[in-house]
Amino acid sequence: MLESKSRSWVEIDLDKIRENFKVMDQHIHKKQKVMAVVKADCYGHGDSIVAKILEEEGVDFFAVSSIDEALNLRNADIKGKILILGYTPAEHFHYLHEHNITQCVMSYEFGKSLSDYALSQNIKIEVHIKVDTGMGRIGIPCQDNNYQIDVVKSIYDLDGLSCAGIFSHFSVADTYDRGTDEAYTMHQIELYQKVLEELKAEGIDYGLTHLQNSYGAINYPELDYDYSRIGILLVGNASNDSQKLKHEVTLFPALVWKTNVACVKTVPKGTYIGYGRNYLTEKETKVVTVSCGYADGMNRQASHHHLEVLLHGKRCEIIGNICMDQFMIDASEVDDVHTGDVVTIIGTEGTETIKIDELSRAANTINNESFCLISKRVPRFYK
Ligand SMILES: *Cc1c(COP(=O)(O)O)cnc(C)c1O
C-alpha cells in the first residue's frame, strides 16, 4: 500500500494512549493492574504499536481475541503475558506453548481437549478459567439457577493444564444507573466472589483474578482483583458518550480520521445526489465529494442522519447515501474549496470537533464498532 495521505487516513497520537493508561491506572484500586485489551487491532488503533508503548508504561498483561492476534504481538516482540479471551481451534494448540500464550478455558469440553493435547506432548498449557456469572456468552455457568461449581473444580484436575487465573465478564457495568443494572452487576460480583471462596475452601490455588472491563473499572473501582481488563478507554473514548458514569475520568481520544476533497461543484436546486436518488437539493448547493466511503469504514447506516464532517473548520452535512469509496457533503457555507483540501471525519479543526460518538449515533451503534470498522484500506500514521 502507498502509505500516503491521499484518500483517507487515520492519525494516532500515542502519547494520548499513554495518558489514558495513566488515568485508568490511577482510577482503579491501588492493588490492581491494567490488563490491556488490544483485540481487533486495538480497536483499529494498531495492536503491536499500542502494546509496545503500553509495555514501556509498565503493562505486563495483554488480552486479545484469537491466536492470530496473540502471535502478532509476539512477532512484534511483546514480552508480557498474553491471554486469548476466546476460542482457539485444536490445530493451533501448539502455538500456545511455543509462544507462551495463555488460553481461556470456557467449558469442560474445551479444557479436556486442550489438556489431552498437552499431555500428549508432555507439556502443560497455561490457562485462565472463564466463569459465566451473568453475561450469557462463554464460560462455565455460575449463576443462581445454574451453578456449575463442580465443573469449574473438575478443570483443576486436568493434568495438562496449568490453571493460572480465573475470570468473569460484566454485561451491564456500563449502565449502572439504569433500573436493575447496578443490582445485576453487584450480583455478578457476588457470584464471582462465591466461586473464588468455594475454590479456596477446597484448597485450590486459583491464581490471578480479573472481572472488570472498562466500565466495570470506571463504575466499580473499589474492586481489588488482580487486574482490570481495559480496552476502549485506553484509546480515549467511552463506548457511548451519553452514558452516565459514576466517576468522572478525563480521557484523550487518540485517533483522528481524515480524507480529502475529490470534486467540488455547485449544482442547482432540484438535483439528485447519490445512489437511490434519495437526496434532492432544496437550494443551489455546493456539493463536495470526498474520497472515503463504507469500504473505508464510513458506516453506510449513518447516511441521512445529519452527520457532519469538518471542511476549513466548518461543519458540513453528509448528503445522499454514503457510497463504497466516496460520500458527498453540502459545503455551501464554505468558501474557496479545492480538490485535495483536507476534510476531518473525526477530530478537531479550529474550534470545532467531531467526535466518534457523532458517527456512532448516526449509525445507531457504539464507538467500539465504529473504530473496528475503520478498514485496512485506511493507512494509520503515528505520532
Ligand atoms: C473486549 C473485552 C474486554 C474489554 O472491554 P472494554 O469495554 O473495551 O474495556 C474485557 N474483557 C473481555 C472478556 C472482553 O471480551
PDB file of N, CA, C and O in Angstrom, residues 11-22 24 34 36-47 50-51 53-54 214 230-239 250-256 346 356 367-372 374 382:
ATOM      1  N   GLU A  11      -4.750   9.308  11.901  1.00  0.00           N
ATOM      2  CA  GLU A  11      -3.559   9.725  12.656  1.00  0.00           C
ATOM      3  C   GLU A  11      -3.803   9.388  14.122  1.00  0.00           C
ATOM      4  O   GLU A  11      -4.847   9.734  14.676  1.00  0.00           O
ATOM      5  N   ILE A  12      -2.824   8.707  14.709  1.00  0.00           N
ATOM      6  CA  ILE A  12      -2.982   8.258  16.092  1.00  0.00           C
ATOM      7  C   ILE A  12      -1.880   8.865  16.949  1.00  0.00           C
ATOM      8  O   ILE A  12      -0.694   8.754  16.627  1.00  0.00           O
ATOM      9  N   ASP A  13      -2.303   9.500  18.033  1.00  0.00           N
ATOM     10  CA  ASP A  13      -1.359  10.143  18.943  1.00  0.00           C
ATOM     11  C   ASP A  13      -1.092   9.190  20.112  1.00  0.00           C
ATOM     12  O   ASP A  13      -1.921   9.040  21.014  1.00  0.00           O
ATOM     13  N   LEU A  14       0.068   8.552  20.062  1.00  0.00           N
ATOM     14  CA  LEU A  14       0.380   7.530  21.070  1.00  0.00           C
ATOM     15  C   LEU A  14       0.531   8.118  22.472  1.00  0.00           C
ATOM     16  O   LEU A  14       0.260   7.438  23.463  1.00  0.00           O
ATOM     17  N   ASP A  15       0.941   9.375  22.558  1.00  0.00           N
ATOM     18  CA  ASP A  15       1.056   9.994  23.888  1.00  0.00           C
ATOM     19  C   ASP A  15      -0.299  10.054  24.585  1.00  0.00           C
ATOM     20  O   ASP A  15      -0.386   9.975  25.806  1.00  0.00           O
ATOM     21  N   LYS A  16      -1.360  10.202  23.781  1.00  0.00           N
ATOM     22  CA  LYS A  16      -2.694  10.230  24.390  1.00  0.00           C
ATOM     23  C   LYS A  16      -3.047   8.857  24.955  1.00  0.00           C
ATOM     24  O   LYS A  16      -3.662   8.762  26.020  1.00  0.00           O
ATOM     25  N   ILE A  17      -2.625   7.812  24.280  1.00  0.00           N
ATOM     26  CA  ILE A  17      -2.880   6.465  24.801  1.00  0.00           C
ATOM     27  C   ILE A  17      -2.095   6.253  26.102  1.00  0.00           C
ATOM     28  O   ILE A  17      -2.611   5.700  27.073  1.00  0.00           O
ATOM     29  N   ARG A  18      -0.871   6.763  26.140  1.00  0.00           N
ATOM     30  CA  ARG A  18      -0.094   6.699  27.393  1.00  0.00           C
ATOM     31  C   ARG A  18      -0.839   7.421  28.514  1.00  0.00           C
ATOM     32  O   ARG A  18      -0.916   6.938  29.641  1.00  0.00           O
ATOM     33  N   GLU A  19      -1.362   8.618  28.191  1.00  0.00           N
ATOM     34  CA  GLU A  19      -2.101   9.391  29.196  1.00  0.00           C
ATOM     35  C   GLU A  19      -3.327   8.620  29.683  1.00  0.00           C
ATOM     36  O   GLU A  19      -3.608   8.571  30.877  1.00  0.00           O
ATOM     37  N   ASN A  20      -4.073   8.042  28.742  1.00  0.00           N
ATOM     38  CA  ASN A  20      -5.284   7.301  29.111  1.00  0.00           C
ATOM     39  C   ASN A  20      -4.935   6.132  30.021  1.00  0.00           C
ATOM     40  O   ASN A  20      -5.647   5.841  30.986  1.00  0.00           O
ATOM     41  N   PHE A  21      -3.833   5.477  29.703  1.00  0.00           N
ATOM     42  CA  PHE A  21      -3.394   4.380  30.564  1.00  0.00           C
ATOM     43  C   PHE A  21      -3.145   4.898  31.987  1.00  0.00           C
ATOM     44  O   PHE A  21      -3.589   4.308  32.977  1.00  0.00           O
ATOM     45  N   LYS A  22      -2.447   6.036  32.086  1.00  0.00           N
ATOM     46  CA  LYS A  22      -2.125   6.574  33.417  1.00  0.00           C
ATOM     47  C   LYS A  22      -3.396   6.953  34.179  1.00  0.00           C
ATOM     48  O   LYS A  22      -3.499   6.713  35.387  1.00  0.00           O
ATOM     49  N   MET A  24      -6.375   5.628  33.861  1.00  0.00           N
ATOM     50  CA  MET A  24      -7.077   4.425  34.312  1.00  0.00           C
ATOM     51  C   MET A  24      -6.297   3.710  35.413  1.00  0.00           C
ATOM     52  O   MET A  24      -6.879   3.177  36.352  1.00  0.00           O
ATOM     53  N   VAL A  34      -3.587  -2.811  35.224  1.00  0.00           N
ATOM     54  CA  VAL A  34      -4.353  -2.785  33.970  1.00  0.00           C
ATOM     55  C   VAL A  34      -3.893  -3.949  33.096  1.00  0.00           C
ATOM     56  O   VAL A  34      -2.698  -4.095  32.842  1.00  0.00           O
ATOM     57  N   ALA A  36      -4.183  -4.787  29.395  1.00  0.00           N
ATOM     58  CA  ALA A  36      -4.567  -4.001  28.213  1.00  0.00           C
ATOM     59  C   ALA A  36      -5.228  -4.909  27.175  1.00  0.00           C
ATOM     60  O   ALA A  36      -4.609  -5.844  26.681  1.00  0.00           O
ATOM     61  N   VAL A  37      -6.480  -4.629  26.889  1.00  0.00           N
ATOM     62  CA  VAL A  37      -7.211  -5.412  25.887  1.00  0.00           C
ATOM     63  C   VAL A  37      -6.955  -4.753  24.530  1.00  0.00           C
ATOM     64  O   VAL A  37      -7.422  -3.639  24.272  1.00  0.00           O
ATOM     65  N   VAL A  38      -6.187  -5.428  23.698  1.00  0.00           N
ATOM     66  CA  VAL A  38      -5.779  -4.845  22.418  1.00  0.00           C
ATOM     67  C   VAL A  38      -6.307  -5.673  21.245  1.00  0.00           C
ATOM     68  O   VAL A  38      -5.708  -5.729  20.178  1.00  0.00           O
ATOM     69  N   LYS A  39      -7.455  -6.309  21.477  1.00  0.00           N
ATOM     70  CA  LYS A  39      -8.062  -7.133  20.424  1.00  0.00           C
ATOM     71  C   LYS A  39      -8.499  -6.266  19.241  1.00  0.00           C
ATOM     72  O   LYS A  39      -8.589  -5.039  19.377  1.00  0.00           O
ATOM     73  N   ALA A  40      -8.789  -6.952  18.141  1.00  0.00           N
ATOM     74  CA  ALA A  40      -9.262  -6.270  16.926  1.00  0.00           C
ATOM     75  C   ALA A  40      -8.324  -5.119  16.554  1.00  0.00           C
ATOM     76  O   ALA A  40      -8.750  -3.984  16.332  1.00  0.00           O
ATOM     77  N   ASP A  41      -7.026  -5.459  16.517  1.00  0.00           N
ATOM     78  CA  ASP A  41      -6.010  -4.461  16.173  1.00  0.00           C
ATOM     79  C   ASP A  41      -6.113  -3.237  17.083  1.00  0.00           C
ATOM     80  O   ASP A  41      -6.008  -2.099  16.632  1.00  0.00           O
ATOM     81  N   CYS A  42      -6.317  -3.539  18.358  1.00  0.00           N
ATOM     82  CA  CYS A  42      -6.527  -2.488  19.366  1.00  0.00           C
ATOM     83  C   CYS A  42      -7.621  -1.529  18.904  1.00  0.00           C
ATOM     84  O   CYS A  42      -7.409  -0.330  18.780  1.00  0.00           O
ATOM     85  N   TYR A  43      -8.778  -2.084  18.654  1.00  0.00           N
ATOM     86  CA  TYR A  43      -9.939  -1.286  18.233  1.00  0.00           C
ATOM     87  C   TYR A  43      -9.554  -0.377  17.066  1.00  0.00           C
ATOM     88  O   TYR A  43      -9.896   0.809  17.013  1.00  0.00           O
ATOM     89  N   GLY A  44      -8.783  -0.979  16.141  1.00  0.00           N
ATOM     90  CA  GLY A  44      -8.401  -0.243  14.933  1.00  0.00           C
ATOM     91  C   GLY A  44      -7.230   0.714  15.105  1.00  0.00           C
ATOM     92  O   GLY A  44      -6.836   1.387  14.161  1.00  0.00           O
ATOM     93  N   HIS A  45      -6.637   0.757  16.310  1.00  0.00           N
ATOM     94  CA  HIS A  45      -5.556   1.715  16.565  1.00  0.00           C
ATOM     95  C   HIS A  45      -4.157   1.111  16.338  1.00  0.00           C
ATOM     96  O   HIS A  45      -3.164   1.833  16.453  1.00  0.00           O
ATOM     97  N   GLY A  46      -4.101  -0.198  16.055  1.00  0.00           N
ATOM     98  CA  GLY A  46      -2.791  -0.825  15.826  1.00  0.00           C
ATOM     99  C   GLY A  46      -2.311  -1.563  17.055  1.00  0.00           C
ATOM    100  O   GLY A  46      -1.776  -0.954  17.980  1.00  0.00           O
ATOM    101  N   ASP A  47      -2.483  -2.893  17.072  1.00  0.00           N
ATOM    102  CA  ASP A  47      -2.235  -3.642  18.307  1.00  0.00           C
ATOM    103  C   ASP A  47      -0.774  -3.671  18.737  1.00  0.00           C
ATOM    104  O   ASP A  47      -0.460  -3.430  19.900  1.00  0.00           O
ATOM    105  N   VAL A  50       0.553  -0.123  19.855  1.00  0.00           N
ATOM    106  CA  VAL A  50      -0.022   0.292  21.136  1.00  0.00           C
ATOM    107  C   VAL A  50       0.527  -0.586  22.271  1.00  0.00           C
ATOM    108  O   VAL A  50       0.906  -0.081  23.335  1.00  0.00           O
ATOM    109  N   ALA A  51       0.603  -1.902  22.020  1.00  0.00           N
ATOM    110  CA  ALA A  51       1.122  -2.794  23.068  1.00  0.00           C
ATOM    111  C   ALA A  51       2.551  -2.399  23.444  1.00  0.00           C
ATOM    112  O   ALA A  51       2.937  -2.415  24.615  1.00  0.00           O
ATOM    113  N   ILE A  53       4.035   0.592  23.369  1.00  0.00           N
ATOM    114  CA  ILE A  53       4.141   1.776  24.252  1.00  0.00           C
ATOM    115  C   ILE A  53       3.555   1.483  25.634  1.00  0.00           C
ATOM    116  O   ILE A  53       4.034   1.998  26.636  1.00  0.00           O
ATOM    117  N   LEU A  54       2.547   0.618  25.672  1.00  0.00           N
ATOM    118  CA  LEU A  54       1.985   0.286  26.988  1.00  0.00           C
ATOM    119  C   LEU A  54       2.958  -0.563  27.788  1.00  0.00           C
ATOM    120  O   LEU A  54       3.037  -0.458  29.016  1.00  0.00           O
ATOM    121  N   SER A 214     -13.743  -2.041  30.888  1.00  0.00           N
ATOM    122  CA  SER A 214     -13.582  -0.587  31.036  1.00  0.00           C
ATOM    123  C   SER A 214     -14.625   0.017  31.962  1.00  0.00           C
ATOM    124  O   SER A 214     -14.303   0.753  32.893  1.00  0.00           O
ATOM    125  N   ILE A 230      -8.910  -3.605  30.378  1.00  0.00           N
ATOM    126  CA  ILE A 230      -9.368  -2.326  29.835  1.00  0.00           C
ATOM    127  C   ILE A 230      -9.038  -2.203  28.349  1.00  0.00           C
ATOM    128  O   ILE A 230      -7.890  -2.377  27.949  1.00  0.00           O
ATOM    129  N   GLY A 231     -10.068  -1.944  27.562  1.00  0.00           N
ATOM    130  CA  GLY A 231      -9.904  -1.803  26.118  1.00  0.00           C
ATOM    131  C   GLY A 231     -10.247  -0.401  25.652  1.00  0.00           C
ATOM    132  O   GLY A 231      -9.385   0.478  25.539  1.00  0.00           O
ATOM    133  N   ILE A 232     -11.525  -0.171  25.444  1.00  0.00           N
ATOM    134  CA  ILE A 232     -11.983   1.053  24.774  1.00  0.00           C
ATOM    135  C   ILE A 232     -11.484   2.331  25.444  1.00  0.00           C
ATOM    136  O   ILE A 232     -11.145   3.309  24.766  1.00  0.00           O
ATOM    137  N   LEU A 233     -11.371   2.329  26.774  1.00  0.00           N
ATOM    138  CA  LEU A 233     -10.963   3.581  27.436  1.00  0.00           C
ATOM    139  C   LEU A 233      -9.499   3.917  27.177  1.00  0.00           C
ATOM    140  O   LEU A 233      -9.105   5.083  27.252  1.00  0.00           O
ATOM    141  N   LEU A 234      -8.697   2.913  26.853  1.00  0.00           N
ATOM    142  CA  LEU A 234      -7.280   3.197  26.587  1.00  0.00           C
ATOM    143  C   LEU A 234      -7.119   4.043  25.326  1.00  0.00           C
ATOM    144  O   LEU A 234      -6.171   4.815  25.201  1.00  0.00           O
ATOM    145  N   VAL A 235      -8.046   3.879  24.385  1.00  0.00           N
ATOM    146  CA  VAL A 235      -7.948   4.699  23.176  1.00  0.00           C
ATOM    147  C   VAL A 235      -8.663   6.044  23.354  1.00  0.00           C
ATOM    148  O   VAL A 235      -8.720   6.848  22.433  1.00  0.00           O
ATOM    149  N   GLY A 236      -9.197   6.259  24.556  1.00  0.00           N
ATOM    150  CA  GLY A 236      -9.635   7.598  24.909  1.00  0.00           C
ATOM    151  C   GLY A 236     -11.101   7.915  24.708  1.00  0.00           C
ATOM    152  O   GLY A 236     -11.487   9.080  24.705  1.00  0.00           O
ATOM    153  N   ASN A 237     -11.901   6.886  24.543  1.00  0.00           N
ATOM    154  CA  ASN A 237     -13.330   7.115  24.373  1.00  0.00           C
ATOM    155  C   ASN A 237     -14.126   6.161  25.235  1.00  0.00           C
ATOM    156  O   ASN A 237     -13.714   5.031  25.446  1.00  0.00           O
ATOM    157  N   ALA A 238     -15.297   6.626  25.656  1.00  0.00           N
ATOM    158  CA  ALA A 238     -16.268   5.691  26.201  1.00  0.00           C
ATOM    159  C   ALA A 238     -16.926   4.993  25.010  1.00  0.00           C
ATOM    160  O   ALA A 238     -16.722   5.390  23.864  1.00  0.00           O
ATOM    161  N   SER A 239     -17.705   3.957  25.289  1.00  0.00           N
ATOM    162  CA  SER A 239     -18.407   3.268  24.203  1.00  0.00           C
ATOM    163  C   SER A 239     -19.490   4.156  23.635  1.00  0.00           C
ATOM    164  O   SER A 239     -19.865   4.048  22.475  1.00  0.00           O
ATOM    165  N   THR A 250     -11.086  11.898  32.903  1.00  0.00           N
ATOM    166  CA  THR A 250     -10.829  12.675  31.694  1.00  0.00           C
ATOM    167  C   THR A 250      -9.912  11.867  30.800  1.00  0.00           C
ATOM    168  O   THR A 250      -8.794  11.536  31.185  1.00  0.00           O
ATOM    169  N   LEU A 251     -10.407  11.538  29.623  1.00  0.00           N
ATOM    170  CA  LEU A 251      -9.632  10.730  28.686  1.00  0.00           C
ATOM    171  C   LEU A 251      -9.382  11.532  27.417  1.00  0.00           C
ATOM    172  O   LEU A 251     -10.059  12.532  27.160  1.00  0.00           O
ATOM    173  N   PHE A 252      -8.413  11.059  26.656  1.00  0.00           N
ATOM    174  CA  PHE A 252      -7.981  11.813  25.482  1.00  0.00           C
ATOM    175  C   PHE A 252      -8.118  10.959  24.226  1.00  0.00           C
ATOM    176  O   PHE A 252      -7.336  10.026  24.025  1.00  0.00           O
ATOM    177  N   PRO A 253      -9.106  11.264  23.381  1.00  0.00           N
ATOM    178  CA  PRO A 253      -9.253  10.485  22.150  1.00  0.00           C
ATOM    179  C   PRO A 253      -7.955  10.529  21.339  1.00  0.00           C
ATOM    180  O   PRO A 253      -7.396  11.605  21.115  1.00  0.00           O
ATOM    181  N   ALA A 254      -7.476   9.355  20.953  1.00  0.00           N
ATOM    182  CA  ALA A 254      -6.156   9.279  20.337  1.00  0.00           C
ATOM    183  C   ALA A 254      -6.206   9.319  18.812  1.00  0.00           C
ATOM    184  O   ALA A 254      -5.174   9.471  18.164  1.00  0.00           O
ATOM    185  N   LEU A 255      -7.393   9.157  18.266  1.00  0.00           N
ATOM    186  CA  LEU A 255      -7.484   8.956  16.821  1.00  0.00           C
ATOM    187  C   LEU A 255      -8.183  10.110  16.112  1.00  0.00           C
ATOM    188  O   LEU A 255      -9.213  10.585  16.581  1.00  0.00           O
ATOM    189  N   VAL A 256      -7.585  10.566  15.020  1.00  0.00           N
ATOM    190  CA  VAL A 256      -8.306  11.465  14.112  1.00  0.00           C
ATOM    191  C   VAL A 256      -8.364  10.795  12.740  1.00  0.00           C
ATOM    192  O   VAL A 256      -7.487  10.005  12.386  1.00  0.00           O
ATOM    193  N   ILE A 346     -13.313  12.595  11.875  1.00  0.00           N
ATOM    194  CA  ILE A 346     -13.254  12.536  13.340  1.00  0.00           C
ATOM    195  C   ILE A 346     -12.062  13.394  13.751  1.00  0.00           C
ATOM    196  O   ILE A 346     -10.949  13.136  13.293  1.00  0.00           O
ATOM    197  N   ILE A 356     -16.110  10.679  17.559  1.00  0.00           N
ATOM    198  CA  ILE A 356     -16.529   9.385  17.012  1.00  0.00           C
ATOM    199  C   ILE A 356     -17.977   9.093  17.421  1.00  0.00           C
ATOM    200  O   ILE A 356     -18.721   8.435  16.703  1.00  0.00           O
ATOM    201  N   ASN A 367     -19.161   3.254  19.905  1.00  0.00           N
ATOM    202  CA  ASN A 367     -17.851   3.668  19.402  1.00  0.00           C
ATOM    203  C   ASN A 367     -16.911   2.484  19.150  1.00  0.00           C
ATOM    204  O   ASN A 367     -16.112   2.517  18.218  1.00  0.00           O
ATOM    205  N   ASN A 368     -17.060   1.443  19.960  1.00  0.00           N
ATOM    206  CA  ASN A 368     -16.212   0.257  19.757  1.00  0.00           C
ATOM    207  C   ASN A 368     -16.349  -0.238  18.314  1.00  0.00           C
ATOM    208  O   ASN A 368     -15.368  -0.533  17.639  1.00  0.00           O
ATOM    209  N   GLU A 369     -17.602  -0.330  17.851  1.00  0.00           N
ATOM    210  CA  GLU A 369     -17.814  -0.835  16.491  1.00  0.00           C
ATOM    211  C   GLU A 369     -17.322   0.173  15.457  1.00  0.00           C
ATOM    212  O   GLU A 369     -16.682  -0.203  14.472  1.00  0.00           O
ATOM    213  N   SER A 370     -17.592   1.451  15.682  1.00  0.00           N
ATOM    214  CA  SER A 370     -17.155   2.460  14.699  1.00  0.00           C
ATOM    215  C   SER A 370     -15.640   2.402  14.498  1.00  0.00           C
ATOM    216  O   SER A 370     -15.154   2.493  13.375  1.00  0.00           O
ATOM    217  N   PHE A 371     -14.903   2.234  15.596  1.00  0.00           N
ATOM    218  CA  PHE A 371     -13.439   2.133  15.475  1.00  0.00           C
ATOM    219  C   PHE A 371     -13.041   0.887  14.695  1.00  0.00           C
ATOM    220  O   PHE A 371     -12.173   0.928  13.830  1.00  0.00           O
ATOM    221  N   CYS A 372     -13.687  -0.237  15.041  1.00  0.00           N
ATOM    222  CA  CYS A 372     -13.309  -1.502  14.398  1.00  0.00           C
ATOM    223  C   CYS A 372     -13.611  -1.494  12.906  1.00  0.00           C
ATOM    224  O   CYS A 372     -12.978  -2.213  12.145  1.00  0.00           O
ATOM    225  N   ILE A 374     -13.159   0.957  10.831  1.00  0.00           N
ATOM    226  CA  ILE A 374     -12.182   1.706  10.010  1.00  0.00           C
ATOM    227  C   ILE A 374     -11.245   0.668   9.400  1.00  0.00           C
ATOM    228  O   ILE A 374     -10.534  -0.035  10.101  1.00  0.00           O
ATOM    229  N   TYR A 382       1.402   7.500  12.866  1.00  0.00           N
ATOM    230  CA  TYR A 382       1.562   7.621  14.327  1.00  0.00           C
ATOM    231  C   TYR A 382       2.424   8.814  14.699  1.00  0.00           C
ATOM    232  O   TYR A 382       3.368   9.135  13.997  1.00  0.00           O
TER     233      TYR A 382
END
